[in-house]
mmCIF file of C-alpha atoms and ligand atoms in Angstrom:
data_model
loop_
_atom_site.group_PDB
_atom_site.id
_atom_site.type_symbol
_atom_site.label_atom_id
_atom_site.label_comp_id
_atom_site.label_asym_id
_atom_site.label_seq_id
_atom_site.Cartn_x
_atom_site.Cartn_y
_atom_site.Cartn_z
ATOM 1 C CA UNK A 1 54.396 -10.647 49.867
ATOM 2 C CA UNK A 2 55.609 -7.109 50.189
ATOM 3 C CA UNK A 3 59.474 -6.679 50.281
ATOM 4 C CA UNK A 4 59.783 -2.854 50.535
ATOM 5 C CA UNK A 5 58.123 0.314 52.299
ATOM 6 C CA UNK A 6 54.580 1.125 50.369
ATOM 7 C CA UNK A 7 55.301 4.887 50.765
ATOM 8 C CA UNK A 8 58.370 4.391 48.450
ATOM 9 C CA UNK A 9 55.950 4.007 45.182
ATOM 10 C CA UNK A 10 54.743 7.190 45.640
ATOM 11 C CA UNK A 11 58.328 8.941 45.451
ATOM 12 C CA UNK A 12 59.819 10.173 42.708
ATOM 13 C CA UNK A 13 63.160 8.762 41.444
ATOM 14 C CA UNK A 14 65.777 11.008 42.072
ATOM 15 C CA UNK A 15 66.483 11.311 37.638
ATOM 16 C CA UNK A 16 70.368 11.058 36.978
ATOM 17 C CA UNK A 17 69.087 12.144 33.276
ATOM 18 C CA UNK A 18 70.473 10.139 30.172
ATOM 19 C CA UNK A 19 73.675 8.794 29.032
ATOM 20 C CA UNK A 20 75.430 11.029 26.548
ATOM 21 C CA UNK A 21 77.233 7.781 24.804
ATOM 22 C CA UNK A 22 73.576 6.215 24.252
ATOM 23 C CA UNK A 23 72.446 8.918 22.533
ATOM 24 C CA UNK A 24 75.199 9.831 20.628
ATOM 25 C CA UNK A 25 75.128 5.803 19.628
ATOM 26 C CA UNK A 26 70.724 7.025 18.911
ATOM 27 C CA UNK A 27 71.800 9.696 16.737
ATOM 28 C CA UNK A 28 74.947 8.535 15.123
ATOM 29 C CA UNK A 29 77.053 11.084 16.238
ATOM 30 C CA UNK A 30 80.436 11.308 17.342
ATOM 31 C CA UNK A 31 79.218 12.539 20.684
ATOM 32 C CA UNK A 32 76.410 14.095 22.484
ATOM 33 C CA UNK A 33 76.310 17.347 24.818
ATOM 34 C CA UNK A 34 75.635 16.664 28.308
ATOM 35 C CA UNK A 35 73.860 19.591 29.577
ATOM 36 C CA UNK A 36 71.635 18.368 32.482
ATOM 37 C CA UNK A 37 73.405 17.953 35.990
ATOM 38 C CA UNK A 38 74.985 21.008 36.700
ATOM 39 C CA UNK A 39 78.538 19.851 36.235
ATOM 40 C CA UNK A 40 81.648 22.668 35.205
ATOM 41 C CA UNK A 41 82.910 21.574 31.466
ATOM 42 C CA UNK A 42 86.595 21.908 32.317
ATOM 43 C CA UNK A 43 87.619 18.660 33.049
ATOM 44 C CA UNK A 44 89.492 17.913 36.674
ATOM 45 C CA UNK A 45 91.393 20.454 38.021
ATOM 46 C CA UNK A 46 95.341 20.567 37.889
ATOM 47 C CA UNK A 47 96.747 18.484 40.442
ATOM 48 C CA UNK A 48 93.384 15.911 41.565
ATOM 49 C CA UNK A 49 94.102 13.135 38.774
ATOM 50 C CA UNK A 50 97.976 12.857 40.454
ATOM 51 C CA UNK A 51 97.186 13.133 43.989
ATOM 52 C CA UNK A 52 94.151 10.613 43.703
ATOM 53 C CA UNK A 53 95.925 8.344 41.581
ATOM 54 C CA UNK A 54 98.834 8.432 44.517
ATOM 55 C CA UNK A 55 96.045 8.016 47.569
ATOM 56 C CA UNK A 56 94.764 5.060 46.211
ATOM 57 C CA UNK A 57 98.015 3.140 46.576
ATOM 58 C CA UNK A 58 97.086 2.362 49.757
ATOM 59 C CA UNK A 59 93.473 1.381 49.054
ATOM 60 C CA UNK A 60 93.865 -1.895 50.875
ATOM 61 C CA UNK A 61 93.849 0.484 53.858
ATOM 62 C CA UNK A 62 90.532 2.257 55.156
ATOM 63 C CA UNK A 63 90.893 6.264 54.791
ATOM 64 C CA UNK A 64 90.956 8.351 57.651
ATOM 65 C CA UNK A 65 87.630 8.105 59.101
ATOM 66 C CA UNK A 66 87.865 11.588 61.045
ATOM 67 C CA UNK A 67 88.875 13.005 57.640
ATOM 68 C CA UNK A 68 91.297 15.446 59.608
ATOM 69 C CA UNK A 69 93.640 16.822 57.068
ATOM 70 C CA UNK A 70 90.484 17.856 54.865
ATOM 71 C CA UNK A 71 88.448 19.451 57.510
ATOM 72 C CA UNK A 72 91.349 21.378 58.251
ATOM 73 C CA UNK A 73 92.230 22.979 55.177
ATOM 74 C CA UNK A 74 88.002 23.840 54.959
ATOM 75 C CA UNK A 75 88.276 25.011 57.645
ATOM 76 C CA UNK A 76 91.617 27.273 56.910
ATOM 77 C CA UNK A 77 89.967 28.377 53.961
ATOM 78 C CA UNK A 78 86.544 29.067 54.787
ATOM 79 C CA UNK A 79 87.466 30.582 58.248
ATOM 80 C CA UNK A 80 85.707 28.322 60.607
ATOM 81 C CA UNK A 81 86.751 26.187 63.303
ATOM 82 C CA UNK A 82 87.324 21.937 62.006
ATOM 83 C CA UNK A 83 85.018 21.299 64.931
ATOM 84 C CA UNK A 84 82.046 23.033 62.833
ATOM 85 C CA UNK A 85 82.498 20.619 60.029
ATOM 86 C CA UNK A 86 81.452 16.925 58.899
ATOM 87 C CA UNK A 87 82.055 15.798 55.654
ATOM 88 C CA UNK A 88 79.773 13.251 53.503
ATOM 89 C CA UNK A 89 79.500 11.256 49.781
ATOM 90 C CA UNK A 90 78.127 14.278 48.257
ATOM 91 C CA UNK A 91 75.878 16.695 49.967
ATOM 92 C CA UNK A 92 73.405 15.149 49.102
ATOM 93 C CA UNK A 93 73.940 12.409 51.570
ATOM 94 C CA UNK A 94 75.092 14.859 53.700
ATOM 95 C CA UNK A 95 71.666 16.659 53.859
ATOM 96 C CA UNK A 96 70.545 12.914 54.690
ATOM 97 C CA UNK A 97 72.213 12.252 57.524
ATOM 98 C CA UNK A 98 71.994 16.071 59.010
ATOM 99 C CA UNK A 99 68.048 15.120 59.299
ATOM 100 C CA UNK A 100 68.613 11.772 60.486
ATOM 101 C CA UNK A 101 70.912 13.323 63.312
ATOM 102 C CA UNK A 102 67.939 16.206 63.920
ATOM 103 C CA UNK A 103 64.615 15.205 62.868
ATOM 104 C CA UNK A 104 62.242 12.589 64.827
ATOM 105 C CA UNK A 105 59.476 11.037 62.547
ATOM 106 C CA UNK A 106 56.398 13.727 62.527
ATOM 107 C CA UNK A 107 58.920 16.338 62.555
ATOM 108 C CA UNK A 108 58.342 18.731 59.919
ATOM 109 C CA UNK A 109 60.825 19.325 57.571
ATOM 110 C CA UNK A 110 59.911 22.843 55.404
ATOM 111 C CA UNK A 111 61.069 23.703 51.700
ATOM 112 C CA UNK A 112 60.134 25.704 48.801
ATOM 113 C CA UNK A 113 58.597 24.097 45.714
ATOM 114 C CA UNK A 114 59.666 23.445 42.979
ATOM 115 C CA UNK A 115 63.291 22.769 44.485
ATOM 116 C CA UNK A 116 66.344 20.334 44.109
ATOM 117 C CA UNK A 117 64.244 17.083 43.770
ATOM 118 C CA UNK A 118 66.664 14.973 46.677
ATOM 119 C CA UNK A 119 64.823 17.314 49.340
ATOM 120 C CA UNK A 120 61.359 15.287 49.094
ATOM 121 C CA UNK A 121 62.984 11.820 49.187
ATOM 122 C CA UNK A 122 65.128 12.347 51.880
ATOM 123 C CA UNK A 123 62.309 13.616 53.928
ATOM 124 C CA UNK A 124 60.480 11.090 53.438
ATOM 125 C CA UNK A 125 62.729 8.116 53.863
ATOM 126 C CA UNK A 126 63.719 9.700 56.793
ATOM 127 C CA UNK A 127 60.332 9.755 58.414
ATOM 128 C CA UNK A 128 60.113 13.788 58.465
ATOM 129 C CA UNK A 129 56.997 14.934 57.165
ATOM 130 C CA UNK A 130 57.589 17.161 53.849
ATOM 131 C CA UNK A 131 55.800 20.673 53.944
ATOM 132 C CA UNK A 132 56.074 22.087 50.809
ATOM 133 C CA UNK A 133 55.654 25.984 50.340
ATOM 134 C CA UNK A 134 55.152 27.258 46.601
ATOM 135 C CA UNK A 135 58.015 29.880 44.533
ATOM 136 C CA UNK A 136 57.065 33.114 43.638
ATOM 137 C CA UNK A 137 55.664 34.023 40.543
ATOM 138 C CA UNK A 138 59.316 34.860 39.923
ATOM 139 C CA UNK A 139 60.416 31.339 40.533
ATOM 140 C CA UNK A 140 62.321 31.904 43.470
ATOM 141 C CA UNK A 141 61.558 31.121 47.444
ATOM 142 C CA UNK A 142 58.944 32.988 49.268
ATOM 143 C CA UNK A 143 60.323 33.584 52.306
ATOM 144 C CA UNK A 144 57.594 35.248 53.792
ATOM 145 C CA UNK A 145 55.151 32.699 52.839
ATOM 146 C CA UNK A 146 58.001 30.069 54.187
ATOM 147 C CA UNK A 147 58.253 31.811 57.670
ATOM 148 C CA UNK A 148 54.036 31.693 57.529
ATOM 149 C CA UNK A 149 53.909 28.062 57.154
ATOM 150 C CA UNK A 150 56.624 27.270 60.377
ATOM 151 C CA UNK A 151 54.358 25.391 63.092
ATOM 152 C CA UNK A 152 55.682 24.245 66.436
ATOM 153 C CA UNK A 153 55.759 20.920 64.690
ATOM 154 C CA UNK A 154 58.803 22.700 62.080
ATOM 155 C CA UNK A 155 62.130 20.921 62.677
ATOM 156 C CA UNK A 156 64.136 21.936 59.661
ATOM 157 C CA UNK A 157 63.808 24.459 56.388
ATOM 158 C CA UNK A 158 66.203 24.203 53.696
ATOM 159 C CA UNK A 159 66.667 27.604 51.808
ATOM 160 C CA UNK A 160 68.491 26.311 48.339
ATOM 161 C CA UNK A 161 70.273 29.041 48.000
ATOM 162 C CA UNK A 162 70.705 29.795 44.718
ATOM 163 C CA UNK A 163 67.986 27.810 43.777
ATOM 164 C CA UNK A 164 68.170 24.329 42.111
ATOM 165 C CA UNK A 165 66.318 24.241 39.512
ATOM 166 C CA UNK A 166 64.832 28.002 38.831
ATOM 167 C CA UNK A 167 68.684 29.614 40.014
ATOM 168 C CA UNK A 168 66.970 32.104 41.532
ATOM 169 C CA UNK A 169 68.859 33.327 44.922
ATOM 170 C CA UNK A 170 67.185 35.039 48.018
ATOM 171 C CA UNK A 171 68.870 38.510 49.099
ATOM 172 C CA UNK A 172 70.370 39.379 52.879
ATOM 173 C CA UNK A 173 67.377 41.621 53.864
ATOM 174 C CA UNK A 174 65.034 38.741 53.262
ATOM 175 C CA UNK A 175 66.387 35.858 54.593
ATOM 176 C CA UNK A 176 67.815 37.912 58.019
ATOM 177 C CA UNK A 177 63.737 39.083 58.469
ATOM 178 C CA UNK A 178 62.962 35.176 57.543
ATOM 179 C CA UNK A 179 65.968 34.015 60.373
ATOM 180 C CA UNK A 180 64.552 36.488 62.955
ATOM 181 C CA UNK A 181 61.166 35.070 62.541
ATOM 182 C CA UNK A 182 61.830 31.240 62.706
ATOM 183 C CA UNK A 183 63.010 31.311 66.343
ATOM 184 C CA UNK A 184 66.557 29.266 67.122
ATOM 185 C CA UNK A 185 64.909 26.148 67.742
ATOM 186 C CA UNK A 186 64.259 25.369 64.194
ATOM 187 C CA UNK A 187 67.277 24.267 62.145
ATOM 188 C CA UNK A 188 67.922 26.909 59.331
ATOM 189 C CA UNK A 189 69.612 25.017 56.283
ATOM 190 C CA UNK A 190 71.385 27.099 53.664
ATOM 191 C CA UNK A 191 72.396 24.618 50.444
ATOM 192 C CA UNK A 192 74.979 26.664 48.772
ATOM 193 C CA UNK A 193 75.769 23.954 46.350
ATOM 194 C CA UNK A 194 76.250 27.178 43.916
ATOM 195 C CA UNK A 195 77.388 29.351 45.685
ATOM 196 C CA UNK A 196 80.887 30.188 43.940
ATOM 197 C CA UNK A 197 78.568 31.466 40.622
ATOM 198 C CA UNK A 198 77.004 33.851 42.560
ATOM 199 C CA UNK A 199 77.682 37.705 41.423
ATOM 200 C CA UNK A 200 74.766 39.505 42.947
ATOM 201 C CA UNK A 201 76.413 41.174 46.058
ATOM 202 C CA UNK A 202 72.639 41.477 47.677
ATOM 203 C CA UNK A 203 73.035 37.472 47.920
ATOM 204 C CA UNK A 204 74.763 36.357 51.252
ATOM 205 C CA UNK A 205 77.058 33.974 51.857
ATOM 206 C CA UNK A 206 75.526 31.488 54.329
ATOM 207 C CA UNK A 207 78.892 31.537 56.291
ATOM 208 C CA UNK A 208 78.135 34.633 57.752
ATOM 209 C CA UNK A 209 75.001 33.772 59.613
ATOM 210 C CA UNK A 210 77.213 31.025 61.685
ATOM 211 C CA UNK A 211 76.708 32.706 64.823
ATOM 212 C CA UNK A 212 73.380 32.148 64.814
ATOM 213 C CA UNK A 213 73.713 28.279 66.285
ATOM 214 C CA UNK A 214 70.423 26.982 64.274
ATOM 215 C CA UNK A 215 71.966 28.087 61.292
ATOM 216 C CA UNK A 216 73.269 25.041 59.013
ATOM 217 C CA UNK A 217 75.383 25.350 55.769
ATOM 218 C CA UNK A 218 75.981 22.964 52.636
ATOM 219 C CA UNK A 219 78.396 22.799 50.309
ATOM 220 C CA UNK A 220 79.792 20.624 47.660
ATOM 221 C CA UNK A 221 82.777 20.133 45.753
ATOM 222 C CA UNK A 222 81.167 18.509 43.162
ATOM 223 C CA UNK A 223 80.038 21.603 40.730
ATOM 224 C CA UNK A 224 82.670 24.277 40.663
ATOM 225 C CA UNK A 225 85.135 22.579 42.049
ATOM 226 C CA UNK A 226 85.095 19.955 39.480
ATOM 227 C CA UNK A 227 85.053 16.742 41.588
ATOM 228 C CA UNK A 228 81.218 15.305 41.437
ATOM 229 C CA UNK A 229 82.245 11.942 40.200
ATOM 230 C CA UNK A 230 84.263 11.458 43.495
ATOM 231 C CA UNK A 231 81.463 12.446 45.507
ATOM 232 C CA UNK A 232 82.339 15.263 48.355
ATOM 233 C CA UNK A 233 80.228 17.827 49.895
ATOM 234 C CA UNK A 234 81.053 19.117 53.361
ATOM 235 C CA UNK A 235 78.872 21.655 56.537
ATOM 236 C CA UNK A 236 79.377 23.987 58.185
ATOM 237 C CA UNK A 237 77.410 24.516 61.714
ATOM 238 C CA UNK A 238 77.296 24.708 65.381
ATOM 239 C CA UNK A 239 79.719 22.244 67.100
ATOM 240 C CA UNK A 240 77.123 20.168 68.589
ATOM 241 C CA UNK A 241 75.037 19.603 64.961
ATOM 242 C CA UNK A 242 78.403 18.971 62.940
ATOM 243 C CA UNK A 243 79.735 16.152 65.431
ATOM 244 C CA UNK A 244 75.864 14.853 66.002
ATOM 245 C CA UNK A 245 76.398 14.367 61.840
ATOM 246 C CA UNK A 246 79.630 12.866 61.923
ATOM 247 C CA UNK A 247 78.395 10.560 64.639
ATOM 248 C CA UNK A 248 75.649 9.220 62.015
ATOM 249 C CA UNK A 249 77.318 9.694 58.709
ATOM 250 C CA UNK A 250 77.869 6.178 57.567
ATOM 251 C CA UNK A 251 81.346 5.032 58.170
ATOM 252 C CA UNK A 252 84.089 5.832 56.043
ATOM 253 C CA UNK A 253 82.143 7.262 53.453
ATOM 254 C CA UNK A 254 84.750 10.350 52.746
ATOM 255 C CA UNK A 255 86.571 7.932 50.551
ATOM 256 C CA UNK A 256 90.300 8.190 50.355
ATOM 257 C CA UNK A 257 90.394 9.451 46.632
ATOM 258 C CA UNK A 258 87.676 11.980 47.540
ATOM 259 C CA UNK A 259 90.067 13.014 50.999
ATOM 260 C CA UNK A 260 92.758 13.475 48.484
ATOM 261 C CA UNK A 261 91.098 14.867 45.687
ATOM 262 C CA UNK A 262 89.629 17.492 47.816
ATOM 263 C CA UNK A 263 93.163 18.253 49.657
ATOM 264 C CA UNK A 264 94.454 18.965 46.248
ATOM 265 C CA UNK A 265 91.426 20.793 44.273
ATOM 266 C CA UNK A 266 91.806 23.243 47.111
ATOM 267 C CA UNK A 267 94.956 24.240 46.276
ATOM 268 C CA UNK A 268 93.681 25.154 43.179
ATOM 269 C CA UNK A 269 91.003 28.409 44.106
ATOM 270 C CA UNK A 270 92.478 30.857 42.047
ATOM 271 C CA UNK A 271 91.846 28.341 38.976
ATOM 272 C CA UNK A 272 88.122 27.452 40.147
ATOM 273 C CA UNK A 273 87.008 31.649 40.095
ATOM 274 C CA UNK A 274 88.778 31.486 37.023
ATOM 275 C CA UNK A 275 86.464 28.940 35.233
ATOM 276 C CA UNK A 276 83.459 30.285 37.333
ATOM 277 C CA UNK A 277 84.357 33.769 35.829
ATOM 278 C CA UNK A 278 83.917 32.058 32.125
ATOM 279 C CA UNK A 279 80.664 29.871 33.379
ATOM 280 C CA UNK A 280 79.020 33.379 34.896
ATOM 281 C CA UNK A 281 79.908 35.114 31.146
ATOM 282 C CA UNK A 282 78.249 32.371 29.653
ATOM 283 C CA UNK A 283 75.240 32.181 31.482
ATOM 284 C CA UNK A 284 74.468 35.853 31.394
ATOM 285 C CA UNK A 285 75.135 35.623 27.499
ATOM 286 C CA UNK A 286 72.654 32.238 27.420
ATOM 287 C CA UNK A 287 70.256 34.263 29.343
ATOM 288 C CA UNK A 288 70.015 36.827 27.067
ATOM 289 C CA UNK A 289 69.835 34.922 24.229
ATOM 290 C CA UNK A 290 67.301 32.681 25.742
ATOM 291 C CA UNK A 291 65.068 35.522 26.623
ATOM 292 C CA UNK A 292 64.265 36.638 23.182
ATOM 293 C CA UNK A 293 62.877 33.220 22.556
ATOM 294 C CA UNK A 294 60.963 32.847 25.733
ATOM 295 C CA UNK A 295 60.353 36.380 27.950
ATOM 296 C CA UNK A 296 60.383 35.124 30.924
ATOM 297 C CA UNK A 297 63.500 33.502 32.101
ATOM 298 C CA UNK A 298 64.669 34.080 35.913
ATOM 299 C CA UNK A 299 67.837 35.782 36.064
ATOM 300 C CA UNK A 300 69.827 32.754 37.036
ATOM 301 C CA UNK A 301 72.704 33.237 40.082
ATOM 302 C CA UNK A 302 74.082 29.299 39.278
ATOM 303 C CA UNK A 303 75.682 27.566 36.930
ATOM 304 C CA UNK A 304 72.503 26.647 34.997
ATOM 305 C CA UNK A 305 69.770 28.146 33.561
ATOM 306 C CA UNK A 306 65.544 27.762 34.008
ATOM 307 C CA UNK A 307 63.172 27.861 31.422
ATOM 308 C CA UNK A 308 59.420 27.863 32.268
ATOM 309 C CA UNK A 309 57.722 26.525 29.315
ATOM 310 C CA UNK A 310 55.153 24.710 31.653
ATOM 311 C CA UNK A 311 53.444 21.636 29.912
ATOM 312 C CA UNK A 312 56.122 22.275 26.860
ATOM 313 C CA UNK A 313 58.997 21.211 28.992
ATOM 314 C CA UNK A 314 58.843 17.611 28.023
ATOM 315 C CA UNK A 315 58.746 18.274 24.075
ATOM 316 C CA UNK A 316 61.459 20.731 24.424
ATOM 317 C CA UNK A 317 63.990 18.601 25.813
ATOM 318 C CA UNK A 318 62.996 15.789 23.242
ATOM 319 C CA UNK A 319 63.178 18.275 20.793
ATOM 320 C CA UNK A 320 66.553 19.188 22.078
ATOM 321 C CA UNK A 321 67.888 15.337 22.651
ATOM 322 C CA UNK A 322 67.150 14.864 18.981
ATOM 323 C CA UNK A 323 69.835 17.566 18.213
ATOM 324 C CA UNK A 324 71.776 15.985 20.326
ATOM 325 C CA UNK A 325 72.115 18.035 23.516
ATOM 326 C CA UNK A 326 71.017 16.227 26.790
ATOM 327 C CA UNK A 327 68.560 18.486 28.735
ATOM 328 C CA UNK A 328 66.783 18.094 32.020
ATOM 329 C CA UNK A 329 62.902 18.563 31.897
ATOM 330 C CA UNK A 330 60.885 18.495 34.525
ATOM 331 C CA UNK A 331 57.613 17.705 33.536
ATOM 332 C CA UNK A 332 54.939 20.516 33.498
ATOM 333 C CA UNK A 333 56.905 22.969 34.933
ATOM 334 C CA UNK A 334 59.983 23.533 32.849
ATOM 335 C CA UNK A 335 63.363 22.803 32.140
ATOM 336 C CA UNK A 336 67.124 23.393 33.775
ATOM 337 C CA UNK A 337 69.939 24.098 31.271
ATOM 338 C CA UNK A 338 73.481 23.190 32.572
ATOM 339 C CA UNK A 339 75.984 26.656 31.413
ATOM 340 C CA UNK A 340 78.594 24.138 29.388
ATOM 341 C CA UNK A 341 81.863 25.261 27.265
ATOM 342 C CA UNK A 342 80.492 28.166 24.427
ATOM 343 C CA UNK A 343 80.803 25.762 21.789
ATOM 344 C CA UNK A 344 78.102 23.585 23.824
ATOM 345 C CA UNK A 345 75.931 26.650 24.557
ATOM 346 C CA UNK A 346 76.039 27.472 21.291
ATOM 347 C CA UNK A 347 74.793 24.381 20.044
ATOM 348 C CA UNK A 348 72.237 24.101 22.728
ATOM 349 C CA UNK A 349 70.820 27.852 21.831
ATOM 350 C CA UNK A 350 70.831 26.407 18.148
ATOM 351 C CA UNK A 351 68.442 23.572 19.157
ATOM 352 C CA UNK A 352 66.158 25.716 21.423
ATOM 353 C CA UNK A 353 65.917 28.179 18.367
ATOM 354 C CA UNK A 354 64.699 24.965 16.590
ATOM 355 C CA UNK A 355 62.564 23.415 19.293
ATOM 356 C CA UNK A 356 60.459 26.569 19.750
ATOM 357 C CA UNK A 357 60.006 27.593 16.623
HETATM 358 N N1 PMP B 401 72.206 20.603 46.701
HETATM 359 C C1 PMP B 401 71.785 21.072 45.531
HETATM 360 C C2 PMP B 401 70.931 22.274 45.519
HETATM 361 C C3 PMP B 401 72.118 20.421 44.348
HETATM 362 O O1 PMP B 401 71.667 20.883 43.189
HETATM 363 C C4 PMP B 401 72.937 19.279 44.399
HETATM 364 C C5 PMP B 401 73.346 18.522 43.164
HETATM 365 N N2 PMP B 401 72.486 18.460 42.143
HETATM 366 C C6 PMP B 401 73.349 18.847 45.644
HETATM 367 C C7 PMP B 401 72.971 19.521 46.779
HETATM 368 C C8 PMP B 401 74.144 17.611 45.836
HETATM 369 O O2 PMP B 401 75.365 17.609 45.232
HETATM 370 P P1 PMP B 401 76.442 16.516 45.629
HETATM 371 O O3 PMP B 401 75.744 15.375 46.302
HETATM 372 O O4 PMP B 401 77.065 16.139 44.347
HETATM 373 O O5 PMP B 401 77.376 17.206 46.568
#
């Protein structure tokens, strides 16, 4: 008796790495350092603990399934027209319902590798056939190479822009060669999950490339904007893509402390490039620091940092855990560093120190 899909054992779990309390209880410490998902140390911004705590008085009620007052202010602040954007529990569900509401099974569906690890399940539990095209020797996306392996059986590429988990970022004169080349039938996704720690002004932002129709950009609210434990992430596209998504998103799942929490960490942008300001200092001072123990760290454009210690990767974030700072390996290949508060760095760059040598 089989109860699920066979092609599900082959996938990879998506890793939500491990609890800080557990280890801290492991090590006997008061706490642990949670440096592993990419999350901004600050703690919720000003405002989003009232205004939630207010929404959900009337949690009897469903929320407002059109979410209409948040697509509004997005699209007030990001310049667009409402009409251009659907809303979603995270982007990363977002990104799963954009290729159910594009992608036909066979279709294929076109990303660099290694990249954020949700892009390989979500193909394939969508019935989209992953193509996988390998990074640079620099870690980042080969565009060229990307635009080479487009077939007329290419639905969708995603361009994760900076890139989760090397933070490498592709520059303007690259990806407009790369969108001239694809051709307007093939949907163009730009995941700008990081896009507020960006400080190279070669790196566009994927707003700009709106009027090209195939064009298709992701956001989130959940990393600089403080708010992944309510789960928001909104895009921006054509008309025609953003309804086809809200027609397939599943129902109500913009909850009403996420509507609210939103509304009300928007009102707060002059706060959010504040912290980002402090994460960006931080990560160029981790970077450097980093580099004199292994030479070859990408310069990172995110809020997170990559180390490519190959088959070491593993050891290292043991070796780190054991210090107490929570990591995220990925096996073989290397390992992603979350940019925390400096007292966190601090004691993560004292564990590395440790761990390599
Ligand atoms: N895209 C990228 C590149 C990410 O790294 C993440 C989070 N790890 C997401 C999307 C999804 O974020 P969320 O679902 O919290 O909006």
């Amino acid at each position: 008796l089989r109860l699920t899909r066979a092609d599900l054992d082959a996938l990879p779990n998506y890793v939500p790495g491990r609890s800080p309390a557990d280890l801290a209880r492991e090590l006997g410490l008061p706490e642990a350092i949670k440096l592993a998902s990419n999350e901004v140390p600050y703690g919720p911004l000003p405002g989003v603990v009232e205004a939630v705590t207010e929404a959900v008085t009337g949690s009897h009620r469903y929320p407002d399934m059109g979410v209409v007052a948040l697509r509004q202010a997005l699209a007030e602040r990001y310049g667009v027209d409402a009409d251009r954007i659907a809303t979603g529990c995270g982007s990363v569900a977002l990104a799963e319902h954009l290729v159910r509401a594009t992608c036909l099974p066979g279709d294929e569906l076109l990303y660099s590798w290694r990249s954020f690890e949700a892009y390989p399940i979500i193909a394939a539990t969508s019935g989209a056939t992953s193509v996988r095209v390998p990074n640079d020797a620099g870690h980042g996306h080969d565009l060229a190479a990307m635009a080479a392996a487009v077939t007329d059986r290419t639905r969708m590429v995603l361009v994760c822009n900076p890139n989760n988990p090397t933070g490498t970022a592709v520059r303007k004169a690259e990806l407009d060669r790369f969108l001239d080349s694809v051709g307007e039938d093939v949907l163009v996704v730009i995941d700008e999950a990081y896009r507020e720690f960006v400080t190279d002004p070669e790196v566009p932002d994927g707003l700009t490339y709106l009027d090209r129709p195939n064009v298709v950009v992701l956001r989130t609210l959940s990393k600089a904007w403080g708010l992944a434990g309510l789960r928001i992430g909104f895009l921006v596209a054509a008309p025609e893509v953003a309804a086809a998504v809200r027609k397939v998103v599943t129902p109500f799942s913009t909850s009403m402390a996420a509507q609210a929490g939103a509304l009300a960490a928007l009102a707060q942008a002059d706060e959010v490039e504040r912290r980002c300001a402090l994460v960006v200092a931080e990560r160029d001072r981790v970077t450097e620091a980093l580099r004199k123990l292994v030479p070859d760290v990408p310069s990172s454009q995110a809020n997170f940092v990559w180390l490519p210690l190959g088959d070491r990767a593993v050891d290292f974030g043991k070796a780190c855990e054991a210090r107490g700072v929570i990591v995220r390996p990925f096996a073989g290949d290397g390992v992603r560093v979350t940019i925390g508060t400096p007292t966190e760095n601090d004691a993560f760059l004292a564990a590395a120190e440790a761990a390599l040598a």
